[in-house]
CSV table of C-alpha atoms in Angstrom, one decimal:
chain,number,residue,atom,x,y,z
A,1,MET,CA,75.1,162.6,189.6
A,2,ALA,CA,78.6,161.7,190.8
A,3,ASP,CA,77.0,159.9,193.7
A,4,GLU,CA,74.9,157.8,191.4
A,5,THR,CA,77.9,156.8,189.3
A,6,SER,CA,79.9,156.0,192.4
A,7,GLY,CA,77.0,153.7,193.5
A,8,ALA,CA,76.9,151.9,190.2
A,9,CYS,CA,80.7,151.3,190.4
A,10,ASN,CA,80.4,149.9,193.9
A,11,ILE,CA,77.6,147.5,192.8
A,12,SER,CA,79.8,146.3,189.8
A,13,PHE,CA,82.8,145.8,192.1
A,14,SER,CA,80.8,143.8,194.6
A,15,ARG,CA,79.4,141.5,191.9
A,16,ARG,CA,82.9,140.9,190.5
A,17,GLY,CA,84.1,140.2,193.9
A,18,VAL,CA,81.5,137.6,194.5
A,19,MET,CA,82.4,135.9,191.2
A,20,VAL,CA,86.1,135.9,192.0
A,21,GLY,CA,85.5,134.6,195.5
A,22,GLY,CA,83.2,131.8,194.2
A,23,ALA,CA,85.9,130.7,191.7
A,24,ALA,CA,88.5,130.6,194.4
A,25,THR,CA,86.3,128.6,196.7
A,26,ALA,CA,85.6,126.0,193.9
A,27,MET,CA,89.4,125.7,193.3
A,28,ALA,CA,90.1,125.2,197.0
A,29,ALA,CA,87.3,122.5,197.2
A,30,SER,CA,88.7,120.6,194.2
A,31,THR,CA,92.3,120.5,195.6
A,32,PRO,CA,92.8,117.4,197.8
A,33,SER,CA,93.9,118.0,201.3
A,34,ASP,CA,96.9,116.2,202.9
A,35,ALA,CA,94.5,113.8,204.5
A,36,GLN,CA,92.8,113.0,201.2
A,37,THR,CA,96.2,112.5,199.5
A,38,LYS,CA,97.3,110.1,202.2
A,39,ARG,CA,94.0,108.1,201.9
A,40,THR,CA,94.5,107.7,198.1
A,41,THR,CA,98.1,106.5,198.4
A,42,MET,CA,97.5,104.1,201.3
A,43,PRO,CA,97.3,100.4,200.4
A,44,PRO,CA,93.7,98.9,200.3
A,45,ASP,CA,92.3,97.6,203.6
A,46,PRO,CA,92.2,93.8,203.4
A,47,ALA,CA,88.9,93.9,205.3
A,48,ALA,CA,87.4,96.0,202.5
A,49,MET,CA,88.5,93.6,199.7
A,50,PRO,CA,85.7,91.6,197.9
A,51,VAL,CA,84.9,88.3,199.7
A,52,THR,CA,84.7,85.1,197.7
A,53,MET,CA,83.1,81.8,198.6
A,54,PRO,CA,83.6,78.3,197.3
A,55,VAL,CA,81.0,76.6,195.3
A,56,THR,CA,80.9,73.4,193.1
A,57,LEU,CA,78.6,73.4,190.2
A,58,LYS,CA,78.0,70.1,188.4
A,59,VAL,CA,77.8,71.5,184.8
A,60,ASN,CA,77.0,69.1,181.9
A,61,GLY,CA,78.0,66.1,184.1
A,62,LYS,CA,81.3,67.5,185.4
A,63,ASP,CA,82.0,69.0,188.8
A,64,ARG,CA,83.4,72.5,188.4
A,65,PRO,CA,84.7,74.0,191.7
A,66,LEU,CA,84.8,77.8,191.8
A,67,SER,CA,85.6,80.6,194.2
A,68,LEU,CA,83.1,83.4,193.5
A,69,ASP,CA,81.9,86.7,194.8
A,70,PRO,CA,78.6,85.9,196.5
A,71,ARG,CA,76.8,88.3,194.2
A,72,THR,CA,77.8,86.4,191.0
A,73,THR,CA,74.8,85.2,189.1
A,74,LEU,CA,74.7,81.7,187.7
A,75,LEU,CA,74.7,83.2,184.2
A,76,ASP,CA,77.9,85.1,184.8
A,77,ALA,CA,79.5,82.1,186.5
A,78,LEU,CA,78.8,80.0,183.4
A,79,ARG,CA,79.9,82.6,180.9
A,80,GLU,CA,82.7,84.5,182.6
A,81,HIS,CA,84.2,81.8,184.8
A,82,LEU,CA,83.5,78.6,183.0
A,83,HIS,CA,83.6,80.1,179.5
A,84,LEU,CA,80.4,78.4,178.4
A,85,SER,CA,79.2,81.2,176.2
A,86,GLY,CA,76.3,79.2,174.7
A,87,THR,CA,74.0,80.6,177.4
A,88,LYS,CA,73.2,84.1,176.4
A,89,LYS,CA,72.8,87.3,178.3
A,90,GLY,CA,69.8,89.1,176.9
A,91,CYS,CA,67.9,91.5,179.1
A,92,ASP,CA,69.6,90.4,182.4
A,93,HIS,CA,66.2,90.9,184.0
A,94,GLY,CA,64.6,87.5,183.6
A,95,GLN,CA,62.2,88.8,180.9
A,96,CYS,CA,63.6,87.4,177.6
A,97,GLY,CA,64.6,83.8,178.4
A,98,ALA,CA,67.9,83.9,176.5
A,99,CYS,CA,69.7,82.7,179.6
A,100,THR,CA,67.5,79.6,180.2
A,101,VAL,CA,69.4,76.6,181.5
A,102,LEU,CA,68.2,73.4,183.1
A,103,VAL,CA,68.9,72.9,186.9
A,104,ASN,CA,68.1,69.5,188.2
A,105,GLY,CA,65.9,69.0,185.1
A,106,GLN,CA,63.9,72.2,185.5
A,107,ARG,CA,64.3,75.3,183.5
A,108,ILE,CA,65.3,78.6,185.1
A,109,ASN,CA,66.5,82.1,184.1
A,110,SER,CA,70.1,81.9,185.1
A,111,CYS,CA,70.4,85.7,185.2
A,112,LEU,CA,68.0,85.8,188.2
A,113,SER,CA,69.7,83.1,190.2
A,114,LEU,CA,72.9,83.3,192.3
A,115,ALA,CA,75.6,80.8,191.6
A,116,LEU,CA,76.0,80.0,195.3
A,117,GLN,CA,72.4,78.8,195.4
A,118,HIS,CA,73.3,75.9,193.2
A,119,ASP,CA,76.2,74.3,195.1
A,120,GLY,CA,76.0,70.6,194.0
A,121,ASP,CA,73.1,71.1,191.6
A,122,ALA,CA,73.2,69.4,188.2
A,123,ILE,CA,73.2,72.2,185.6
A,124,THR,CA,72.7,71.5,181.9
A,125,THR,CA,73.5,74.2,179.3
A,126,ILE,CA,73.1,74.1,175.6
A,127,GLU,CA,76.6,72.7,175.3
A,128,GLY,CA,75.5,69.7,177.4
A,129,LEU,CA,72.4,68.8,175.5
A,130,GLY,CA,74.2,67.6,172.4
A,131,THR,CA,77.2,68.0,170.1
A,132,PRO,CA,77.6,68.8,166.4
A,133,ASP,CA,78.2,65.2,165.8
A,134,LYS,CA,75.3,64.0,168.0
A,135,LEU,CA,72.6,66.5,168.3
A,136,HIS,CA,69.8,66.4,170.8
A,137,PRO,CA,66.5,65.6,169.1
A,138,MET,CA,65.3,69.1,169.9
A,139,GLN,CA,68.4,70.6,168.4
A,140,ALA,CA,68.0,68.5,165.3
A,141,ALA,CA,64.3,69.5,165.0
A,142,PHE,CA,65.2,73.2,165.2
A,143,VAL,CA,67.6,72.7,162.3
A,144,ARG,CA,65.0,70.8,160.2
A,145,HIS,CA,62.3,73.4,160.8
A,146,ASP,CA,64.5,76.4,160.7
A,147,GLY,CA,63.5,77.4,164.3
A,148,TYR,CA,66.1,80.2,164.4
A,149,GLN,CA,67.2,83.2,162.5
A,150,CYS,CA,69.9,85.3,164.1
A,151,GLY,CA,70.4,82.5,166.6
A,152,TYR,CA,71.0,84.6,169.7
A,153,CYS,CA,67.9,83.4,171.6
A,154,THR,CA,68.2,79.8,170.2
A,155,PRO,CA,70.1,78.2,173.1
A,156,GLY,CA,67.5,79.4,175.6
A,157,GLN,CA,64.7,78.4,173.3
A,158,ILE,CA,66.0,74.9,172.9
A,159,CYS,CA,66.7,74.4,176.7
A,160,SER,CA,63.2,75.7,177.4
A,161,ALA,CA,61.6,73.6,174.7
A,162,VAL,CA,63.2,70.4,176.2
A,163,ALA,CA,61.9,71.3,179.6
A,164,VAL,CA,58.4,72.1,178.3
A,165,LEU,CA,57.9,68.7,176.9
A,166,ASP,CA,59.2,67.2,180.1
A,167,GLU,CA,56.7,69.3,182.1
A,168,ILE,CA,53.8,68.1,179.8
A,169,ARG,CA,54.9,64.4,180.2
A,170,ALA,CA,55.1,64.9,184.0
A,171,GLY,CA,51.5,66.3,184.1
A,172,VAL,CA,52.5,69.8,185.2
A,173,PRO,CA,49.4,72.1,184.5
A,174,SER,CA,49.5,75.4,182.7
A,175,HIS,CA,47.3,78.5,182.5
A,176,VAL,CA,45.6,77.4,179.3
A,177,GLN,CA,44.1,74.2,180.8
A,178,ALA,CA,40.4,74.2,181.3
A,179,ASP,CA,40.7,71.3,183.8
A,180,LEU,CA,43.8,71.6,185.9
A,181,MET,CA,43.3,68.0,187.2
A,182,ALA,CA,43.4,66.6,183.6
A,183,ARG,CA,46.6,65.5,182.1
A,184,PRO,CA,48.1,68.2,179.7
A,185,GLN,CA,48.5,67.4,176.1
A,186,ALA,CA,51.3,68.6,173.7
A,187,SER,CA,48.9,70.8,171.8
A,188,ASN,CA,49.9,73.9,169.9
A,189,ILE,CA,48.3,76.3,172.4
A,190,GLU,CA,49.8,74.3,175.3
A,191,MET,CA,53.3,74.6,174.0
A,192,ARG,CA,53.0,78.2,173.0
A,193,GLU,CA,51.7,79.2,176.4
A,194,ARG,CA,54.6,77.4,178.1
A,195,MET,CA,57.2,79.0,175.8
A,196,SER,CA,55.8,82.5,176.2
A,197,GLY,CA,58.7,83.5,178.5
A,198,ASN,CA,61.2,83.0,175.7
A,199,ILE,CA,61.3,85.9,173.3
A,200,CYS,CA,62.5,85.6,169.7
A,201,ARG,CA,63.0,89.1,168.3
A,202,CYS,CA,63.3,87.7,164.8
A,203,GLY,CA,59.8,86.2,165.1
A,204,ALA,CA,60.6,82.5,164.4
A,205,TYR,CA,57.8,81.4,166.7
A,206,SER,CA,55.9,79.3,164.2
A,207,ASN,CA,59.0,77.3,163.3
A,208,ILE,CA,59.9,76.8,166.9
A,209,ALA,CA,56.4,75.4,167.5
A,210,ASP,CA,56.8,73.1,164.5
A,211,ALA,CA,60.1,71.8,165.9
A,212,MET,CA,58.6,71.1,169.3
A,213,ALA,CA,55.6,69.4,167.8
A,214,ASP,CA,58.0,67.2,165.7
A,215,VAL,CA,59.8,66.1,168.8
A,216,ALA,CA,56.6,65.6,170.8
A,217,GLY,CA,55.0,63.6,167.9
A,218,ALA,CA,52.1,66.1,167.9
A,219,LYS,CA,50.5,68.2,165.3
A,220,ALA,CA,51.6,71.9,165.5
């Protein structure tokens, strides 16, 4: 009977020893060594510092020279470096259209494009389309037809709408055309198809279509 008790005590001691040893090992691992301490106190290696590159963006008619991290998106260059906050960051994945701007007359999702790709390109943001004193016709139509609610997606909607009408005038086909060789018309279905990449979470789609039809001189 004494032997059994002694055996139980030995087992208990060995478990306790394992626990104590494990705690000591964890503390030792979490304590920085002299080498680690030296590395954290050393000045940063210049070779490891972020590299910047020069780029000149022609934004709303003005040359804007910048020095940017090569990974900077056009959206972040506009918002964070040029402080043009009209262009909105929505999904940051090219799925909502809130960041739409015009580059050399064509609409793009600026969150999916690197700023360095657009050296010398003509970029138009919502700030460059019109001013409060002299609205662009599309901006004025959005006001007349209440084509916005919260307004967050509106700059991208307006930039995209301007480009859509330019695409139709230029004869660029769309997925809803039965005859791709025919000239597209500014019909309701045509404009809605082309605007499908711009999401309005408030649901102002009908009013947006009315505003576009107003500018196009078509029946929504």
